[in-house]
Amino acid sequence: MKVLSMILAGFVVGYAISDIRPFYSLLSSTAEFGSPATIVNGLTVLALTACLTSVALARWNARGVLVLAIGAVFVVVFRTVGMVTGLVGDWAGAVGAGALLGASAVLAGRHRGAQASLAVAAVGAGLLGRALDALLQADDGPVFVWDVVGAEDAVVPERAIIMVLAALGAAISLYVAHRDVALQSHETRRILLVGLPLPVVAGVLNWFADGHDSGEAVWLGALAGMTAIALLASFVFPGRDGRVLLVLFASATVGSMGFAVEDSLQLASSAALLVVGAGIGYRWPQIYVGLGGLFVVAGASLVEGYLNLPSVSQFALPFVVAYALVSVLSAAPGSLAVALPALFTMTLPVTVYAASSQIASTYDRAVATRTIEPDHLVLSVAGLAVVAVVTVACAVLMRRPAVESGDS
């Protein structure tokens, strides 16, 4: 039940993440793409909330943490079904998902199975949630109709149905699994040094790379800066916990090509590969094998781009990411809460589209123009370089003694 509760809680967090636009400002609804205000977006707020929540709850009793987790679940649902709209709803969704992530990490404790379930469910739903929405909305056949809210609210009924069902399951399973659990005391205040500045700096680097039409040089400079802060942050984490952040950052860099999901079969295959990769990683954790897999995926992408081969690397990516992530668990709850959003906040966009329209005739439509598009070779080599650097950093972190519960 503890593992099930983490799966459902992670799914709610990840599905909320998949609905959060990374460059939509929570400060101003009129902020244009590339505006400094877009640094304060839903993903950044979620990451900051997860950090603060995990630290604040570190010494609470289990019942208090449980109440907050269940409350956060329903805040996310209220936003999803349109009961809280506009910027208030966007803030509520981001804060609610972050609070749920932080509280779930504390409830998972150092139970490796629970941590793996939470992490893989959040990552999987975060990466595949939009594809699931697209497939559901593309169904021209009979659908389950539920009048969620009025037509004036832009709510996707299919997403609302899924989120409500998942949230109810999460709330019930969280209560059943943790109502009588005594939490161990975890000292996590040290991770404030990482968890608060990390998403903000990542947002600045993302904005810098997106807001300038300077080509590959600016993108590579932003990636170098992102790599540097990831390395610095990983060594501030207690013990070996920084490996979780490094693996997720490497996955974000290599995975910038995205998961290959075009139909229901591919979606199911990607989800299955996530589960299988996590299961093997749980039974046979080898961090260097996982990092080696990321290196192979980046190399395969390079070869596929120039030899016109089928894109096998994208289908292997879910398996490799899940295996590598689970291989580096367990970690302190605060470290896990800080590291998980990095997969989404520390991803530099490969291609940025700026819509421009010309009114010349009734047949003209908005034309998407590419403002930043690193060459395929540059992308692949950059991914290989990041994985190599991360592997060396993980080898150094392995020399550190593991930190037990209550240590900082």
CSV table of C-alpha atoms in Angstrom, one decimal:
chain,number,residue,atom,x,y,z
A,1,MET,CA,0.0,0.0,0.0
A,2,LYS,CA,2.9,2.4,0.7
A,3,VAL,CA,4.3,1.7,-2.8
A,4,LEU,CA,0.8,2.1,-4.3
A,5,SER,CA,0.3,5.4,-2.5
A,6,MET,CA,3.5,6.7,-3.9
A,7,ILE,CA,2.7,5.6,-7.5
A,8,LEU,CA,-0.6,7.4,-7.4
A,9,ALA,CA,0.8,10.5,-5.7
A,10,GLY,CA,3.7,10.6,-8.2
A,11,PHE,CA,1.2,10.3,-11.1
A,12,VAL,CA,-0.8,13.2,-9.8
A,13,VAL,CA,2.4,15.3,-9.5
A,14,GLY,CA,3.7,14.3,-12.9
A,15,TYR,CA,0.3,14.7,-14.7
A,16,ALA,CA,0.1,18.2,-13.2
A,17,ILE,CA,3.7,18.9,-14.4
A,18,SER,CA,2.7,17.8,-17.9
A,19,ASP,CA,0.0,20.5,-17.9
A,20,ILE,CA,2.3,23.4,-16.7
A,21,ARG,CA,3.7,25.5,-19.5
A,22,PRO,CA,7.4,26.2,-18.6
A,23,PHE,CA,7.5,29.7,-20.1
A,24,TYR,CA,4.0,30.9,-19.1
A,25,SER,CA,4.5,33.7,-16.5
A,26,LEU,CA,2.8,33.3,-13.1
A,27,LEU,CA,3.4,37.0,-12.5
A,28,SER,CA,1.7,38.4,-15.5
A,29,SER,CA,-0.8,36.8,-17.9
A,30,THR,CA,0.3,39.3,-20.6
A,31,ALA,CA,4.0,38.6,-20.4
A,32,GLU,CA,5.4,37.7,-23.8
A,33,PHE,CA,7.6,34.7,-24.6
A,34,GLY,CA,11.2,35.5,-23.7
A,35,SER,CA,10.2,38.1,-21.1
A,36,PRO,CA,12.1,38.1,-17.8
A,37,ALA,CA,8.8,37.6,-16.1
A,38,THR,CA,8.5,34.1,-17.7
A,39,ILE,CA,11.3,32.9,-15.4
A,40,VAL,CA,8.6,32.8,-12.7
A,41,ASN,CA,6.6,30.0,-14.2
A,42,GLY,CA,4.7,27.0,-12.9
A,43,LEU,CA,7.7,24.6,-13.0
A,44,THR,CA,9.9,27.0,-11.0
A,45,VAL,CA,7.2,27.6,-8.4
A,46,LEU,CA,6.6,23.8,-8.1
A,47,ALA,CA,10.3,23.2,-7.6
A,48,LEU,CA,10.6,25.9,-4.9
A,49,THR,CA,7.5,24.7,-3.1
A,50,ALA,CA,8.7,21.1,-3.1
A,51,CYS,CA,12.0,22.1,-1.5
A,52,LEU,CA,10.4,24.3,1.1
A,53,THR,CA,7.7,21.8,1.9
A,54,SER,CA,10.1,18.9,2.4
A,55,VAL,CA,12.2,20.9,4.7
A,56,ALA,CA,9.3,22.3,6.7
A,57,LEU,CA,7.7,18.9,7.1
A,58,ALA,CA,10.9,17.1,8.0
A,59,ARG,CA,10.1,17.0,11.8
A,60,TRP,CA,6.3,17.0,11.6
A,61,ASN,CA,4.4,13.9,12.7
A,62,ALA,CA,3.1,11.6,10.1
A,63,ARG,CA,-0.6,12.6,10.5
A,64,GLY,CA,0.2,16.3,9.9
A,65,VAL,CA,2.3,15.4,6.8
A,66,LEU,CA,-0.5,13.2,5.6
A,67,VAL,CA,-3.2,15.9,6.0
A,68,LEU,CA,-1.1,18.3,4.0
A,69,ALA,CA,-0.4,15.7,1.2
A,70,ILE,CA,-4.1,14.9,0.8
A,71,GLY,CA,-5.0,18.6,0.9
A,72,ALA,CA,-2.4,19.3,-1.9
A,73,VAL,CA,-4.0,16.5,-3.9
A,74,PHE,CA,-7.3,18.1,-3.9
A,75,VAL,CA,-5.9,21.6,-4.7
A,76,VAL,CA,-4.4,20.1,-7.8
A,77,VAL,CA,-7.7,18.5,-8.7
A,78,PHE,CA,-9.7,21.7,-8.1
A,79,ARG,CA,-7.4,23.5,-10.5
A,80,THR,CA,-7.6,20.7,-13.1
A,81,VAL,CA,-11.4,20.7,-13.2
A,82,GLY,CA,-11.6,24.5,-13.4
A,83,MET,CA,-12.8,25.3,-9.9
A,84,VAL,CA,-9.9,27.7,-9.6
A,85,THR,CA,-9.2,29.5,-12.8
A,86,GLY,CA,-6.9,32.2,-14.3
A,87,LEU,CA,-3.6,33.1,-12.7
A,88,VAL,CA,-4.9,32.1,-9.3
A,89,GLY,CA,-5.5,28.6,-10.6
A,90,ASP,CA,-2.1,28.5,-12.2
A,91,TRP,CA,-0.5,29.4,-8.9
A,92,ALA,CA,-2.7,26.9,-7.1
A,93,GLY,CA,-1.8,24.1,-9.4
A,94,ALA,CA,2.0,24.8,-9.2
A,95,VAL,CA,2.0,25.2,-5.4
A,96,GLY,CA,-0.3,22.2,-4.9
A,97,ALA,CA,1.8,19.9,-7.0
A,98,GLY,CA,5.0,21.1,-5.3
A,99,ALA,CA,3.5,20.6,-1.9
A,100,LEU,CA,2.3,17.1,-2.8
A,101,LEU,CA,5.8,16.2,-4.1
A,102,GLY,CA,7.5,17.5,-0.9
A,103,ALA,CA,5.0,15.8,1.4
A,104,SER,CA,5.2,12.5,-0.6
A,105,ALA,CA,9.0,12.5,-0.4
A,106,VAL,CA,8.8,12.9,3.4
A,107,LEU,CA,6.2,10.1,3.7
A,108,ALA,CA,8.3,7.8,1.4
A,109,GLY,CA,11.2,8.3,3.8
A,110,ARG,CA,14.2,6.2,2.8
A,111,HIS,CA,12.1,3.3,1.7
A,112,ARG,CA,13.8,2.6,-1.6
A,113,GLY,CA,10.7,1.0,-3.2
A,114,ALA,CA,8.5,3.9,-2.2
A,115,GLN,CA,11.0,6.4,-3.5
A,116,ALA,CA,11.4,4.6,-6.8
A,117,SER,CA,7.6,4.4,-7.2
A,118,LEU,CA,7.2,8.1,-6.5
A,119,ALA,CA,10.1,9.1,-8.8
A,120,VAL,CA,9.2,6.9,-11.8
A,121,ALA,CA,5.5,7.8,-11.6
A,122,ALA,CA,6.2,11.5,-11.5
A,123,VAL,CA,8.8,11.3,-14.3
A,124,GLY,CA,6.6,9.1,-16.4
A,125,ALA,CA,3.4,11.1,-16.1
A,126,GLY,CA,5.4,14.4,-16.5
A,127,LEU,CA,6.9,13.2,-19.8
A,128,LEU,CA,4.0,11.2,-21.2
A,129,GLY,CA,1.1,13.2,-19.9
A,130,ARG,CA,0.7,15.5,-22.9
A,131,ALA,CA,0.9,12.5,-25.3
A,132,LEU,CA,-1.9,10.9,-23.3
A,133,ASP,CA,-4.0,14.0,-23.6
A,134,ALA,CA,-3.5,14.2,-27.3
A,135,LEU,CA,-4.5,10.6,-27.8
A,136,LEU,CA,-7.6,11.0,-25.7
A,137,GLN,CA,-8.7,14.1,-27.5
A,138,ALA,CA,-8.0,12.6,-30.9
A,139,ASP,CA,-10.5,9.8,-30.3
A,140,ASP,CA,-13.3,10.3,-32.7
A,141,GLY,CA,-15.3,7.4,-31.3
A,142,PRO,CA,-17.7,7.3,-28.3
A,143,VAL,CA,-16.2,8.9,-25.2
A,144,PHE,CA,-17.2,9.0,-21.6
A,145,VAL,CA,-18.8,12.4,-21.3
A,146,TRP,CA,-18.8,14.2,-17.9
A,147,ASP,CA,-19.9,17.8,-17.6
A,148,VAL,CA,-17.0,19.1,-15.5
A,149,VAL,CA,-17.6,22.8,-15.7
A,150,GLY,CA,-19.1,25.4,-18.1
A,151,ALA,CA,-17.9,25.7,-21.6
A,152,GLU,CA,-16.3,29.1,-20.8
A,153,ASP,CA,-13.6,27.3,-18.8
A,154,ALA,CA,-10.9,25.7,-21.0
A,155,VAL,CA,-11.0,22.4,-19.2
A,156,VAL,CA,-10.2,19.1,-21.0
A,157,PRO,CA,-12.8,16.6,-19.7
A,158,GLU,CA,-10.6,13.6,-20.3
A,159,ARG,CA,-7.8,15.1,-18.3
A,160,ALA,CA,-10.2,16.1,-15.5
A,161,ILE,CA,-11.6,12.6,-15.3
A,162,ILE,CA,-8.2,10.9,-15.2
A,163,MET,CA,-7.0,13.4,-12.5
A,164,VAL,CA,-10.1,13.0,-10.3
A,165,LEU,CA,-9.8,9.2,-10.4
A,166,ALA,CA,-6.0,9.3,-9.7
A,167,ALA,CA,-6.5,11.9,-6.9
A,168,LEU,CA,-9.2,9.9,-5.2
A,169,GLY,CA,-7.0,6.8,-5.3
A,170,ALA,CA,-4.0,8.8,-4.1
A,171,ALA,CA,-5.9,10.3,-1.2
A,172,ILE,CA,-7.3,6.9,0.0
A,173,SER,CA,-4.0,5.0,-0.4
A,174,LEU,CA,-2.0,7.7,1.3
A,175,TYR,CA,-4.4,7.7,4.3
A,176,VAL,CA,-4.5,3.9,4.5
A,177,ALA,CA,-0.7,3.5,4.1
A,178,HIS,CA,0.5,6.3,6.4
A,179,ARG,CA,-2.1,6.9,9.0
A,180,ASP,CA,-0.3,4.9,11.7
A,181,VAL,CA,3.3,5.3,10.4
A,182,ALA,CA,5.9,6.9,12.6
A,183,LEU,CA,8.2,9.1,10.5
A,184,GLN,CA,11.9,9.0,11.1
A,185,SER,CA,13.5,12.4,11.8
A,186,HIS,CA,15.3,13.7,8.7
A,187,GLU,CA,17.6,16.7,8.7
A,188,THR,CA,17.1,18.4,5.4
A,189,ARG,CA,17.7,22.1,6.0
A,190,ARG,CA,21.0,21.9,4.2
A,191,ILE,CA,19.3,21.2,0.9
A,192,LEU,CA,17.8,24.7,1.0
A,193,LEU,CA,21.2,25.8,-0.3
A,194,VAL,CA,20.4,23.9,-3.4
A,195,GLY,CA,16.7,23.7,-3.7
A,196,LEU,CA,16.0,27.5,-3.6
A,197,PRO,CA,18.6,28.9,-6.1
A,198,LEU,CA,18.7,25.9,-8.5
A,199,PRO,CA,15.4,26.3,-10.3
A,200,VAL,CA,15.8,30.1,-10.4
A,201,VAL,CA,19.2,29.9,-11.9
A,202,ALA,CA,18.0,27.3,-14.4
A,203,GLY,CA,15.1,29.6,-15.3
A,204,VAL,CA,17.5,32.5,-16.0
A,205,LEU,CA,19.6,30.3,-18.2
A,206,ASN,CA,16.6,29.0,-20.0
A,207,TRP,CA,15.3,32.5,-20.6
A,208,PHE,CA,18.7,33.6,-21.8
A,209,ALA,CA,18.9,30.8,-24.3
A,210,ASP,CA,15.4,31.3,-25.5
A,211,GLY,CA,15.3,35.1,-25.7
A,212,HIS,CA,18.2,35.6,-28.0
A,213,ASP,CA,18.5,34.8,-31.6
A,214,SER,CA,22.2,34.0,-31.5
A,215,GLY,CA,22.3,30.4,-32.6
A,216,GLU,CA,24.4,27.7,-31.2
A,217,ALA,CA,26.9,29.8,-29.2
A,218,VAL,CA,24.3,31.1,-26.8
A,219,TRP,CA,22.7,27.7,-26.4
A,220,LEU,CA,26.0,26.0,-25.7
A,221,GLY,CA,26.9,28.7,-23.2
A,222,ALA,CA,23.6,28.2,-21.4
A,223,LEU,CA,24.2,24.4,-21.4
A,224,ALA,CA,27.7,24.9,-20.0
A,225,GLY,CA,26.2,27.1,-17.3
A,226,MET,CA,23.5,24.6,-16.5
A,227,THR,CA,26.1,21.8,-16.3
A,228,ALA,CA,28.2,23.9,-13.9
A,229,ILE,CA,25.4,24.6,-11.5
A,230,ALA,CA,24.3,21.0,-11.6
A,231,LEU,CA,27.8,19.9,-10.6
A,232,LEU,CA,28.0,22.5,-7.9
A,233,ALA,CA,24.6,21.6,-6.5
A,234,SER,CA,25.4,17.9,-6.5
A,235,PHE,CA,28.3,18.4,-4.2
A,236,VAL,CA,26.3,20.6,-1.8
A,237,PHE,CA,23.8,17.7,-1.4
A,238,PRO,CA,24.6,15.6,1.7
A,239,GLY,CA,26.5,12.4,1.1
A,240,ARG,CA,26.0,10.8,-2.2
A,241,ASP,CA,22.5,12.2,-2.8
A,242,GLY,CA,23.8,14.6,-5.5
A,243,ARG,CA,23.9,11.6,-7.9
A,244,VAL,CA,20.1,11.7,-8.2
A,245,LEU,CA,20.3,15.3,-9.5
A,246,LEU,CA,23.2,14.5,-11.9
A,247,VAL,CA,21.4,11.5,-13.4
A,248,LEU,CA,18.2,13.5,-13.9
A,249,PHE,CA,20.1,16.4,-15.4
A,250,ALA,CA,22.0,14.1,-17.8
A,251,SER,CA,18.6,12.5,-18.7
A,252,ALA,CA,17.1,15.9,-19.4
A,253,THR,CA,20.0,16.8,-21.7
A,254,VAL,CA,20.0,13.5,-23.6
A,255,GLY,CA,16.3,13.4,-23.6
A,256,SER,CA,15.8,16.8,-25.2
A,257,MET,CA,15.0,14.9,-28.4
A,258,GLY,CA,11.8,13.7,-26.5
A,259,PHE,CA,10.0,10.5,-26.2
A,260,ALA,CA,8.7,9.0,-29.4
A,261,VAL,CA,5.0,8.8,-28.8
A,262,GLU,CA,2.6,9.1,-31.8
A,263,ASP,CA,-0.1,6.5,-31.0
A,264,SER,CA,-1.5,4.5,-28.2
A,265,LEU,CA,0.8,1.5,-28.9
A,266,GLN,CA,3.9,3.8,-28.5
A,267,LEU,CA,2.5,5.4,-25.4
A,268,ALA,CA,1.9,2.0,-23.8
A,269,SER,CA,5.4,0.8,-24.9
A,270,SER,CA,7.0,3.9,-23.4
A,271,ALA,CA,5.1,3.4,-20.1
A,272,ALA,CA,6.0,-0.3,-20.0
A,273,LEU,CA,9.7,0.5,-20.7
A,274,LEU,CA,9.7,2.9,-17.7
A,275,VAL,CA,8.3,0.2,-15.4
A,276,VAL,CA,10.6,-2.5,-16.7
A,277,GLY,CA,13.7,-0.2,-16.4
A,278,ALA,CA,12.7,0.8,-12.9
A,279,GLY,CA,12.2,-2.9,-11.9
A,280,ILE,CA,15.6,-3.9,-13.2
A,281,GLY,CA,17.2,-0.9,-11.6
A,282,TYR,CA,15.6,-1.8,-8.3
A,283,ARG,CA,16.9,-5.4,-8.4
A,284,TRP,CA,20.3,-4.7,-10.0
A,285,PRO,CA,21.3,-1.1,-9.3
A,286,GLN,CA,24.4,-0.2,-11.3
A,287,ILE,CA,24.8,3.6,-11.7
A,288,TYR,CA,27.5,3.3,-14.3
A,289,VAL,CA,25.4,0.9,-16.4
A,290,GLY,CA,22.6,3.5,-16.4
A,291,LEU,CA,25.0,6.4,-17.3
A,292,GLY,CA,26.5,4.2,-20.0
A,293,GLY,CA,23.0,3.6,-21.4
A,294,LEU,CA,22.4,7.4,-21.6
A,295,PHE,CA,25.8,7.7,-23.4
A,296,VAL,CA,24.7,5.0,-25.9
A,297,VAL,CA,21.3,6.7,-26.5
A,298,ALA,CA,23.1,10.0,-27.3
A,299,GLY,CA,25.5,8.2,-29.6
A,300,ALA,CA,22.7,6.3,-31.3
A,301,SER,CA,20.8,9.5,-31.9
A,302,LEU,CA,23.9,11.0,-33.6
A,303,VAL,CA,24.2,8.0,-35.9
A,304,GLU,CA,20.5,7.9,-36.7
A,305,GLY,CA,20.5,11.5,-37.6
A,306,TYR,CA,23.1,11.0,-40.4
A,307,LEU,CA,22.3,7.5,-41.6
A,308,ASN,CA,18.5,7.9,-41.8
A,309,LEU,CA,18.0,4.9,-39.5
A,310,PRO,CA,14.8,4.3,-37.5
A,311,SER,CA,14.8,6.3,-34.3
A,312,VAL,CA,15.4,3.4,-31.9
A,313,SER,CA,17.1,5.7,-29.3
A,314,GLN,CA,13.9,7.5,-28.4
A,315,PHE,CA,12.2,4.2,-27.6
A,316,ALA,CA,15.1,3.1,-25.5
A,317,LEU,CA,15.2,6.4,-23.6
A,318,PRO,CA,12.3,5.6,-21.1
A,319,PHE,CA,14.0,2.3,-20.1
A,320,VAL,CA,17.4,3.9,-19.6
A,321,VAL,CA,16.1,6.9,-17.7
A,322,ALA,CA,14.1,4.8,-15.3
A,323,TYR,CA,16.9,2.3,-14.8
A,324,ALA,CA,19.5,5.1,-14.1
A,325,LEU,CA,17.2,7.0,-11.8
A,326,VAL,CA,16.2,4.0,-9.6
A,327,SER,CA,19.9,2.9,-9.5
A,328,VAL,CA,20.9,5.9,-7.5
A,329,LEU,CA,18.1,5.7,-4.9
A,330,SER,CA,17.7,5.8,-1.9
A,331,ALA,CA,18.3,9.4,-1.0
A,332,ALA,CA,17.2,11.8,1.8
A,333,PRO,CA,13.6,12.9,1.3
A,334,GLY,CA,14.6,16.5,0.9
A,335,SER,CA,17.2,15.6,-1.7
A,336,LEU,CA,14.6,13.6,-3.7
A,337,ALA,CA,12.1,16.4,-3.6
A,338,VAL,CA,14.7,18.9,-4.9
A,339,ALA,CA,16.1,16.7,-7.6
A,340,LEU,CA,13.0,15.4,-9.3
A,341,PRO,CA,11.8,18.7,-10.7
A,342,ALA,CA,15.3,19.1,-12.3
A,343,LEU,CA,14.3,16.8,-15.1
A,344,PHE,CA,11.8,19.5,-16.2
A,345,THR,CA,13.4,22.8,-15.0
A,346,MET,CA,16.9,22.1,-16.3
A,347,THR,CA,16.0,21.2,-19.8
A,348,LEU,CA,17.1,23.6,-22.5
A,349,PRO,CA,14.6,23.7,-25.4
A,350,VAL,CA,16.0,22.3,-28.6
A,351,THR,CA,13.8,24.3,-30.9
A,352,VAL,CA,11.9,27.5,-30.0
A,353,TYR,CA,9.0,28.6,-32.1
A,354,ALA,CA,7.8,32.2,-32.4
A,355,ALA,CA,4.5,32.6,-34.1
A,356,SER,CA,4.3,35.4,-36.6
A,357,SER,CA,1.3,36.2,-38.8
A,358,GLN,CA,0.7,38.3,-41.9
A,359,ILE,CA,-2.7,39.5,-43.0
A,360,ALA,CA,-2.5,39.3,-46.8
A,361,SER,CA,-5.4,37.1,-47.6
A,362,THR,CA,-8.0,35.0,-45.9
A,363,TYR,CA,-5.9,31.9,-46.4
A,364,ASP,CA,-2.9,33.1,-44.5
A,365,ARG,CA,-2.2,31.4,-41.2
A,366,ALA,CA,0.3,32.0,-38.4
A,367,VAL,CA,3.7,30.8,-39.5
A,368,ALA,CA,6.0,29.2,-36.9
A,369,THR,CA,9.6,30.4,-37.4
A,370,ARG,CA,12.5,28.8,-35.6
A,371,THR,CA,14.6,31.2,-33.5
A,372,ILE,CA,17.0,28.6,-32.0
A,373,GLU,CA,17.8,25.3,-33.5
A,374,PRO,CA,21.2,23.8,-32.6
A,375,ASP,CA,22.6,21.5,-35.3
A,376,HIS,CA,21.9,17.8,-34.8
A,377,LEU,CA,25.6,17.1,-34.5
A,378,VAL,CA,25.9,19.8,-31.8
A,379,LEU,CA,23.0,18.5,-29.9
A,380,SER,CA,24.3,14.9,-29.9
A,381,VAL,CA,27.9,15.8,-29.0
A,382,ALA,CA,26.7,18.1,-26.2
A,383,GLY,CA,24.6,15.2,-24.8
A,384,LEU,CA,27.7,12.9,-24.9
A,385,ALA,CA,29.8,15.5,-23.2
A,386,VAL,CA,27.3,16.1,-20.4
A,387,VAL,CA,27.0,12.4,-19.7
A,388,ALA,CA,30.8,12.0,-19.6
A,389,VAL,CA,31.1,14.9,-17.1
A,390,VAL,CA,28.3,13.6,-15.0
A,391,THR,CA,29.9,10.1,-14.9
A,392,VAL,CA,33.1,11.6,-13.6
A,393,ALA,CA,31.2,13.6,-11.0
A,394,CYS,CA,29.3,10.5,-9.8
A,395,ALA,CA,32.5,8.6,-9.5
A,396,VAL,CA,33.9,11.4,-7.2
A,397,LEU,CA,30.6,11.4,-5.1
A,398,MET,CA,30.9,7.6,-4.7
A,399,ARG,CA,34.0,8.2,-2.6
A,400,ARG,CA,31.8,10.0,0.0
A,401,PRO,CA,30.3,8.1,2.9
A,402,ALA,CA,26.6,7.5,2.7
A,403,VAL,CA,24.5,9.7,4.9
A,404,GLU,CA,22.1,7.9,7.3
A,405,SER,CA,18.8,9.2,8.5
A,406,GLY,CA,19.1,12.2,10.8
A,407,ASP,CA,22.5,13.3,9.4
A,408,SER,CA,23.0,16.4,7.4
